[in-house]
Short mmCIF file of C-alpha atoms and ligand atoms in Angstrom, two decimals:
data_model
loop_
_atom_site.label_atom_id
_atom_site.label_comp_id
_atom_site.label_asym_id
_atom_site.label_seq_id
_atom_site.Cartn_x
_atom_site.Cartn_y
_atom_site.Cartn_z
CA MET A 1 155.66 10.73 274.70
CA ALA A 2 152.15 12.09 275.25
CA VAL A 3 151.00 14.72 272.77
CA LYS A 4 150.97 18.19 274.33
CA LYS A 5 147.57 19.86 273.97
CA VAL A 6 147.33 23.66 273.89
CA TYR A 7 144.19 25.80 273.62
CA VAL A 8 144.36 28.99 271.63
CA GLY A 9 142.10 31.98 270.99
CA LEU A 10 141.89 33.96 267.78
CA LEU A 11 141.06 37.66 267.59
CA GLY A 12 139.44 38.37 264.22
CA PHE A 13 138.05 36.05 261.59
CA GLY A 14 138.60 37.90 258.32
CA ASN A 15 140.93 36.77 255.56
CA ILE A 16 143.93 36.03 257.81
CA GLY A 17 141.95 34.71 260.78
CA SER A 18 140.06 32.23 258.64
CA SER A 19 143.28 31.11 256.89
CA VAL A 20 144.92 30.54 260.27
CA TYR A 21 141.89 28.57 261.44
CA LYS A 22 142.04 26.42 258.28
CA VAL A 23 145.73 25.58 258.86
CA LEU A 24 145.09 24.86 262.55
CA THR A 25 142.28 22.46 261.72
CA GLU A 26 142.98 20.88 258.31
CA GLY A 27 146.75 20.91 258.90
CA MET A 28 146.74 19.84 262.54
CA SER A 29 147.44 16.14 262.11
CA ALA A 30 150.64 16.93 260.18
CA ILE A 31 151.65 19.49 262.82
CA THR A 32 150.96 16.98 265.59
CA HIS A 33 153.05 14.40 263.78
CA LYS A 34 156.01 16.79 263.42
CA GLU A 35 155.75 18.68 266.71
CA ASN A 36 154.08 16.21 269.07
CA LEU A 37 151.64 19.01 269.73
CA GLU A 38 147.90 19.43 269.32
CA ILE A 39 146.61 22.99 269.02
CA VAL A 40 142.92 23.43 269.64
CA VAL A 41 141.12 26.65 268.71
CA LYS A 42 138.81 27.23 271.65
CA LYS A 43 137.35 30.69 270.99
CA ILE A 44 137.29 33.20 268.15
CA LEU A 45 136.46 36.85 268.71
CA GLU A 46 134.51 38.21 265.76
CA LYS A 47 132.04 41.08 265.41
CA ASP A 48 130.36 39.67 262.32
CA ILE A 49 129.14 36.36 263.79
CA GLU A 50 126.50 35.93 261.05
CA LYS A 51 129.22 35.81 258.39
CA ALA A 52 131.73 33.75 260.40
CA ARG A 53 129.22 31.02 261.38
CA LYS A 54 129.03 30.01 257.69
CA ILE A 55 132.65 28.79 257.96
CA VAL A 56 133.13 27.82 261.57
CA ASP A 57 131.10 26.16 264.33
CA GLU A 58 129.06 28.92 265.96
CA LYS A 59 129.96 27.62 269.43
CA LEU A 60 133.53 28.85 268.86
CA LEU A 61 132.46 32.38 268.05
CA THR A 62 132.07 35.24 270.49
CA ASP A 63 131.86 39.00 270.25
CA ASP A 64 132.89 39.36 273.89
CA PHE A 65 136.66 39.66 274.44
CA SER A 66 136.40 38.66 278.10
CA ARG A 67 135.36 35.15 277.01
CA ILE A 68 138.92 34.71 275.73
CA LEU A 69 140.71 36.80 278.36
CA ASP A 70 139.04 34.97 281.26
CA ASP A 71 139.31 31.46 279.83
CA ASP A 72 142.08 29.83 281.85
CA ASP A 73 142.45 26.98 279.34
CA ILE A 74 143.59 29.40 276.63
CA SER A 75 147.31 30.07 276.88
CA VAL A 76 148.06 31.55 273.43
CA VAL A 77 146.07 34.19 271.55
CA ALA A 78 146.68 35.31 267.96
CA GLU A 79 145.46 38.70 266.74
CA PHE A 80 144.48 39.82 263.24
CA ILE A 81 142.19 42.75 263.90
CA GLY A 82 144.74 45.36 262.80
CA GLY A 83 145.09 49.00 263.87
CA THR A 84 146.21 50.03 267.33
CA GLN A 85 142.90 50.00 269.18
CA PRO A 86 141.37 47.89 270.55
CA ALA A 87 144.28 45.60 269.60
CA LEU A 88 146.64 47.29 272.10
CA ASP A 89 144.23 47.04 275.04
CA TYR A 90 143.52 43.40 274.21
CA ALA A 91 147.23 42.59 273.86
CA LEU A 92 148.20 44.23 277.15
CA ALA A 93 145.34 42.56 279.03
CA LEU A 94 146.25 39.13 277.62
CA LEU A 95 149.98 39.52 278.26
CA LYS A 96 149.36 40.72 281.82
CA LYS A 97 147.37 37.55 282.40
CA GLY A 98 150.34 35.50 281.18
CA LYS A 99 148.82 34.49 277.83
CA SER A 100 151.27 34.51 274.93
CA PHE A 101 150.36 36.94 272.18
CA VAL A 102 150.97 36.34 268.48
CA THR A 103 150.35 39.21 266.11
CA ALA A 104 150.37 40.06 262.43
CA ASN A 105 149.85 43.73 263.29
CA LYS A 106 152.85 45.82 262.21
CA GLU A 107 151.32 49.13 263.27
CA LEU A 108 150.61 47.85 266.78
CA LEU A 109 154.07 46.38 267.14
CA ALA A 110 156.01 49.24 265.59
CA THR A 111 154.26 51.88 267.69
CA HIS A 112 153.75 50.05 271.02
CA TRP A 113 156.44 47.37 271.01
CA HIS A 114 158.08 48.63 274.21
CA ARG A 115 154.78 48.39 276.12
CA LEU A 116 154.00 44.92 274.79
CA ASP A 117 157.53 43.70 275.45
CA LYS A 118 157.44 45.03 279.03
CA ALA A 119 154.06 43.42 279.74
CA ALA A 120 155.25 40.10 278.29
CA ARG A 121 158.52 40.17 280.22
CA GLU A 122 156.73 40.96 283.49
CA SER A 123 154.30 38.06 283.24
CA GLY A 124 156.67 35.64 281.49
CA ALA A 125 154.33 35.32 278.50
CA GLY A 126 155.56 35.20 274.92
CA LEU A 127 155.28 37.91 272.29
CA TYR A 128 155.61 36.75 268.66
CA TYR A 129 155.27 38.77 265.46
CA GLU A 130 156.73 36.96 262.45
CA ALA A 131 153.69 37.83 260.31
CA SER A 132 154.00 41.56 261.01
CA VAL A 133 156.73 41.94 258.38
CA ALA A 134 156.63 40.47 254.87
CA GLY A 135 153.81 37.94 255.44
CA GLY A 136 155.05 34.43 254.75
CA ILE A 137 158.78 35.29 254.60
CA PRO A 138 160.45 34.10 257.82
CA VAL A 139 162.65 37.18 258.14
CA ILE A 140 162.16 37.81 261.88
CA LYS A 141 163.17 34.27 262.81
CA THR A 142 166.07 34.47 260.35
CA ILE A 143 167.43 37.63 261.98
CA ASN A 144 166.77 36.46 265.56
CA GLU A 145 167.69 32.83 265.33
CA SER A 146 170.00 32.38 262.37
CA LEU A 147 171.99 35.60 262.07
CA GLN A 148 172.95 36.19 265.72
CA ALA A 149 176.63 35.95 264.86
CA ASN A 150 176.41 38.79 262.35
CA ASN A 151 176.99 42.49 262.35
CA ILE A 152 174.16 43.44 260.00
CA THR A 153 175.06 46.66 258.23
CA ASN A 154 172.46 46.95 255.47
CA ILE A 155 168.87 46.00 254.85
CA TYR A 156 167.12 46.66 251.55
CA GLY A 157 163.51 45.53 251.51
CA ILE A 158 160.68 45.38 249.04
CA ILE A 159 158.20 44.98 251.86
CA ASN A 160 155.03 46.41 250.40
CA GLY A 161 153.37 44.21 247.81
CA THR A 162 150.80 46.78 246.70
CA THR A 163 153.38 49.33 245.59
CA ASN A 164 155.58 46.67 244.02
CA HIS A 165 152.60 45.44 242.02
CA ILE A 166 151.82 48.99 240.86
CA LEU A 167 155.43 49.75 239.89
CA THR A 168 155.76 46.41 238.08
CA ASP A 169 152.58 47.12 236.10
CA MET A 170 153.80 50.60 235.20
CA SER A 171 157.13 49.20 234.11
CA GLU A 172 155.95 46.12 232.22
CA LYS A 173 152.57 47.20 230.86
CA GLY A 174 153.27 50.91 230.45
CA ARG A 175 150.35 51.81 232.72
CA SER A 176 150.20 55.24 234.33
CA PHE A 177 150.22 55.40 238.12
CA PRO A 178 146.43 56.04 238.38
CA GLU A 179 145.69 53.14 235.99
CA ALA A 180 148.01 50.74 237.83
CA LEU A 181 146.55 51.81 241.19
CA SER A 182 143.02 51.28 239.96
CA ASP A 183 143.97 47.79 238.69
CA ALA A 184 145.52 46.96 242.07
CA GLN A 185 142.28 48.07 243.73
CA LYS A 186 140.19 45.90 241.38
CA LEU A 187 142.41 42.92 242.25
CA GLY A 188 141.79 43.60 245.95
CA LEU A 189 145.49 44.32 246.53
CA ALA A 190 145.11 48.03 247.23
CA GLU A 191 142.57 49.32 249.72
CA PRO A 192 139.82 51.76 248.62
CA ASP A 193 141.90 54.34 250.56
CA PRO A 194 145.34 53.24 249.37
CA SER A 195 147.38 55.93 251.11
CA TYR A 196 148.70 53.65 253.85
CA ASP A 197 150.49 51.55 251.22
CA ILE A 198 151.31 54.02 248.46
CA ASP A 199 152.55 56.80 250.72
CA GLY A 200 154.97 54.37 252.34
CA LEU A 201 153.64 54.16 255.91
CA ASP A 202 153.06 50.40 255.78
CA ALA A 203 156.72 49.94 254.80
CA VAL A 204 157.83 52.36 257.54
CA TYR A 205 156.19 50.22 260.25
CA LYS A 206 157.79 47.10 258.83
CA LEU A 207 161.22 48.73 258.50
CA SER A 208 161.01 49.96 262.09
CA ILE A 209 160.58 46.35 263.26
CA LEU A 210 163.20 44.86 260.93
CA ALA A 211 165.86 47.51 261.47
CA SER A 212 165.45 47.43 265.26
CA LEU A 213 166.05 43.68 265.29
CA ALA A 214 168.80 43.69 262.67
CA PHE A 215 170.72 46.63 264.17
CA HIS A 216 169.98 45.69 267.76
CA ALA A 217 168.77 49.22 268.50
CA LYS A 218 165.29 50.68 268.49
CA VAL A 219 164.53 52.44 265.21
CA PRO A 220 161.30 54.30 266.03
CA VAL A 221 158.76 55.01 263.31
CA GLY A 222 159.32 58.76 263.80
CA ARG A 223 163.00 58.43 262.85
CA ILE A 224 162.26 56.89 259.45
CA PHE A 225 162.12 59.23 256.47
CA HIS A 226 159.41 58.31 254.00
CA GLU A 227 158.15 59.25 250.60
CA GLY A 228 155.56 57.31 248.59
CA ILE A 229 155.22 56.42 244.92
CA ARG A 230 152.52 58.89 243.79
CA THR A 231 155.05 61.06 241.94
CA VAL A 232 156.61 58.23 239.91
CA THR A 233 155.63 58.48 236.24
CA THR A 234 156.04 56.19 233.24
CA GLU A 235 158.60 58.74 232.03
CA ASP A 236 160.72 58.15 235.15
CA ILE A 237 160.43 54.40 234.66
CA ALA A 238 161.52 54.68 231.01
CA ASN A 239 164.40 57.01 231.96
CA ALA A 240 165.46 54.58 234.69
CA ALA A 241 165.47 51.70 232.18
CA GLU A 242 167.63 53.72 229.81
CA LEU A 243 170.08 54.35 232.64
CA GLY A 244 170.13 50.63 233.57
CA TYR A 245 167.86 50.87 236.63
CA VAL A 246 164.43 49.80 237.84
CA ILE A 247 162.34 51.78 240.33
CA LYS A 248 161.22 50.08 243.54
CA LEU A 249 159.71 51.38 246.75
CA LEU A 250 162.67 50.40 248.89
CA ALA A 251 162.89 50.25 252.67
CA ILE A 252 166.52 50.99 253.43
CA GLY A 253 168.34 50.54 256.72
CA LYS A 254 172.06 51.14 257.16
CA LYS A 255 174.20 50.94 260.24
CA ASN A 256 177.69 52.27 260.59
CA GLY A 257 179.00 51.99 264.14
CA ALA A 258 176.41 53.78 266.30
CA SER A 259 174.81 55.67 263.41
CA ILE A 260 171.69 54.44 261.76
CA GLU A 261 169.91 55.61 258.67
CA ALA A 262 166.41 54.45 257.87
CA ARG A 263 164.33 55.55 254.92
CA VAL A 264 161.52 54.42 252.63
CA HIS A 265 161.20 55.99 249.19
CA PRO A 266 161.07 55.19 245.48
CA THR A 267 164.60 54.10 244.61
CA MET A 268 166.45 53.32 241.40
CA ILE A 269 168.39 50.09 241.72
CA PRO A 270 170.55 48.45 239.03
CA GLN A 271 168.68 46.04 236.75
CA SER A 272 171.29 43.45 237.76
CA HIS A 273 170.50 43.71 241.49
CA PRO A 274 168.70 40.60 242.85
CA LEU A 275 165.88 42.85 244.11
CA ALA A 276 165.22 44.11 240.57
CA SER A 277 163.71 40.74 239.66
CA VAL A 278 161.17 40.88 242.50
CA LYS A 279 157.95 41.58 240.64
CA GLY A 280 154.23 41.96 241.26
CA ALA A 281 153.01 41.59 244.82
CA PHE A 282 156.08 39.60 245.93
CA ASN A 283 158.31 40.84 248.75
CA ALA A 284 162.02 40.35 249.32
CA ILE A 285 164.56 41.39 251.91
CA PHE A 286 168.22 41.74 251.01
CA ILE A 287 170.58 41.75 253.99
CA LYS A 288 174.30 42.42 254.22
CA GLY A 289 175.99 41.08 257.30
CA ASP A 290 179.40 40.13 258.55
CA PRO A 291 180.25 37.24 258.31
CA VAL A 292 177.27 36.03 256.25
CA GLY A 293 177.79 38.46 253.34
CA ASP A 294 174.82 39.03 251.03
CA LEU A 295 171.58 37.22 251.75
CA MET A 296 168.13 37.52 250.18
CA LEU A 297 164.76 36.17 251.31
CA TYR A 298 161.91 36.15 248.79
CA GLY A 299 158.25 35.24 248.99
CA ARG A 300 154.68 36.38 249.40
CA GLY A 301 154.34 39.33 251.74
CA ALA A 302 150.57 39.31 252.11
CA GLY A 303 147.44 37.24 251.69
CA GLY A 304 145.72 34.74 253.97
CA PRO A 305 147.72 31.53 253.38
CA PRO A 306 151.29 33.02 253.45
CA THR A 307 150.44 35.08 256.53
CA ALA A 308 148.88 32.02 258.17
CA SER A 309 152.15 30.15 257.59
CA ALA A 310 153.97 32.75 259.72
CA VAL A 311 151.23 33.04 262.36
CA VAL A 312 150.93 29.28 262.88
CA SER A 313 154.71 28.97 263.11
CA ASP A 314 154.62 31.60 265.88
CA ILE A 315 151.76 29.81 267.65
CA ILE A 316 153.76 26.58 267.57
CA THR A 317 156.87 28.36 268.87
CA ALA A 318 154.82 29.97 271.66
CA CYS A 319 153.34 26.56 272.60
CA GLN A 320 156.71 24.78 272.57
CA ALA A 321 158.91 27.41 274.25
CA GLN A 322 160.34 26.41 277.62
CA LYS A 323 161.21 30.05 278.16
CA HIS A 324 160.14 32.95 275.93
CA ARG A 325 162.66 35.40 274.49
CA TYR A 326 162.31 39.17 274.65
CA THR A 327 164.08 41.99 272.88
CA THR A 328 167.62 42.41 274.13
CA PHE A 329 168.11 45.99 272.90
CA TYR A 330 166.97 49.11 274.74
CA ASN A 331 163.30 49.00 273.75
CA ASP A 332 161.48 52.23 274.51
CA ASP A 333 159.54 54.68 272.38
CA GLU A 334 162.67 56.81 272.19
CA PRO A 335 165.92 55.18 271.08
CA SER A 336 168.95 54.71 273.28
CA LYS A 337 171.10 57.86 273.59
CA GLU A 338 174.06 55.88 272.30
CA VAL A 339 172.51 55.69 268.84
CA THR A 340 172.40 58.59 266.36
CA PHE A 341 170.10 58.83 263.37
CA VAL A 342 171.42 60.14 260.09
CA SER A 343 169.18 62.45 258.07
CA ASP A 344 171.92 63.88 255.87
CA TRP A 345 172.71 60.59 254.16
CA GLU A 346 174.75 60.27 250.99
CA THR A 347 173.42 58.70 247.85
CA GLU A 348 173.22 59.31 244.11
CA TYR A 349 170.25 61.16 242.65
CA TYR A 350 168.17 61.31 239.49
CA ILE A 351 166.49 64.64 238.82
CA ARG A 352 163.91 65.30 236.10
CA LEU A 353 162.92 68.88 235.43
CA SER A 354 161.33 71.03 232.75
CA ALA A 355 163.53 73.92 231.67
CA ALA A 356 163.32 76.67 229.05
CA ASN A 357 164.96 75.63 225.77
CA GLN A 358 167.37 78.58 225.66
CA PRO A 359 171.15 79.06 225.60
CA GLY A 360 172.83 79.06 228.98
CA VAL A 361 170.02 77.38 230.93
CA LEU A 362 171.85 74.10 231.58
CA ALA A 363 174.94 76.03 232.66
CA LYS A 364 172.83 78.01 235.12
CA ILE A 365 171.23 74.87 236.62
CA SER A 366 174.57 73.06 236.77
CA GLY A 367 175.99 76.12 238.52
CA VAL A 368 173.48 75.73 241.34
CA PHE A 369 174.35 72.04 241.74
CA GLY A 370 178.03 73.04 241.81
CA LYS A 371 177.37 75.74 244.43
CA PHE A 372 175.99 73.09 246.77
CA GLY A 373 178.83 70.66 246.07
CA VAL A 374 176.69 68.28 244.01
CA ASN A 375 178.81 66.58 241.36
CA LEU A 376 176.91 65.77 238.15
CA ALA A 377 177.52 62.40 236.48
CA SER A 378 175.33 62.95 233.41
CA VAL A 379 172.89 65.39 231.83
CA LYS A 380 170.45 64.61 229.07
CA GLN A 381 167.99 66.92 227.40
CA ARG A 382 164.96 65.42 225.69
CA ARG A 383 163.18 66.82 222.64
CA PRO A 384 161.56 70.15 223.58
CA ASN A 385 157.83 70.38 223.88
CA GLY A 386 156.92 73.99 223.04
CA GLY A 387 159.37 76.32 224.78
CA SER A 388 160.31 73.88 227.50
CA ALA A 389 162.41 70.72 227.44
CA PRO A 390 162.63 67.80 229.87
CA VAL A 391 166.15 67.51 231.30
CA ILE A 392 167.46 64.53 233.25
CA PHE A 393 170.40 64.88 235.62
CA VAL A 394 172.18 62.04 237.40
CA THR A 395 174.59 62.87 240.19
CA TYR A 396 177.50 61.17 241.89
CA MET A 397 177.21 60.63 245.64
CA ALA A 398 175.73 63.74 247.22
CA HIS A 399 174.44 64.74 250.63
CA GLU A 400 170.66 64.80 251.05
CA HIS A 401 170.58 68.25 252.66
CA ALA A 402 172.79 69.78 249.96
CA MET A 403 170.66 68.15 247.28
CA MET A 404 167.40 69.46 248.75
CA ALA A 405 168.88 72.96 249.07
CA ALA A 406 170.04 72.82 245.44
CA ILE A 407 166.59 71.62 244.31
CA ALA A 408 164.87 74.44 246.24
CA GLU A 409 167.09 77.02 244.53
CA ILE A 410 166.75 75.43 241.07
CA SER A 411 162.95 75.40 241.44
CA LYS A 412 163.04 79.19 241.81
CA LEU A 413 165.03 79.85 238.62
CA PRO A 414 162.82 81.67 236.10
CA GLU A 415 164.04 79.29 233.38
CA VAL A 416 162.85 76.22 235.29
CA ALA A 417 159.14 75.56 234.87
CA LYS A 418 159.14 72.70 237.37
CA VAL A 419 161.36 70.17 239.10
CA ASP A 420 159.20 67.17 238.18
CA ASN A 421 160.84 64.48 240.26
CA VAL A 422 163.87 63.60 242.35
CA ILE A 423 164.56 59.89 242.84
CA ARG A 424 167.35 58.50 244.96
CA ILE A 425 169.65 55.85 243.48
CA GLU A 426 171.27 52.94 245.39
CA ASN A 427 174.04 51.23 243.46
N1 LIG B 1 149.33 46.08 252.51
C1 LIG B 1 150.49 45.26 252.60
C2 LIG B 1 151.19 45.18 251.27
C3 LIG B 1 150.19 43.86 253.03
O1 LIG B 1 150.71 45.71 250.26
O2 LIG B 1 152.25 44.59 251.24
C4 LIG B 1 150.08 43.68 254.50
O3 LIG B 1 151.26 43.95 255.15
#
């Protein structure tokens, strides 16, 4: 059978773009052998042509998007420019012209998925986004193509490598948060402005995509609670270890009938949980489904080569598809009215506070927890430092709203200098 030849365009030639180009050139004979397909990169959009021409033939480079949009030979375009603009305008223009669009851009997909999906459906083009979540881990294909028979009820993801690297360093090397962050920046893992990763937004975009697919219902970014890792201290990590836990920035999705809960926050998980052994910049996604049971995918969630693995797989799928697939849930910027989002979830909590070292103080604090129906599982007071002593509470299952109300009242007690941290626990 004759080898099928497909021309593609690339948008962006940074770390990911150049890795994709490398796989599509150096790896093409193996791909052709396996897929009976030859993929030819015809044009690359790049602003910094001076830099890019050192790696790639200058004739391929352009800083004019219309050279890709108006090239009728090009049927698939992969994007790595990031952010929502101009990526959104480019994506919509390409899809409207019937060119399949492959993206690694979680923010674009999570916030404008419905528009991209509609444009793709209308022209019959393909929309592929494996690399948008967890880099090289094939979690999108796994959910879409291997778990169709399942009712997925739970997703627990370590889907941000930067924060996992920081928390691992704090836990294993005893580094403080600022030290571990600065190391991650020196290694090029964390951005100079690291807020996107450490405040949890990166994980929110990824969870929005994953949970929507897994629960077959749109989980918009705005419905996902998030809290970052800035408040986690080495003290919390040591306390967690003493209690048998590790702290991870976890992306959590749960579905019970038509109710969905979606949240990203530092979480204590048992040291024996498979996710506890996911260290450094690695990612993992733990899924519970019926009938599959427990399933975990592990791998590199970022970096040029792992991301290129996912992008090139999507390009191949786009080239080979007889008919492209689109989302089959109600995909709009607001979710379907049949779905409800839970904000008053139930979980266990760890609370660390500084209280006056005086008789009756613990009874007073415990009284407030009791007033809000929060059942305490353990209380431990550490050695006092001056007049105040660190106290660590662990609760049984409690409602989020009751817990936050209790914390607000406890914070106002004259005997409580500060509620230092509240960390949710998933057992
Ligand atoms: N900034 C992300 C992370 C990688 O730290 O995991 C890209 O998704």
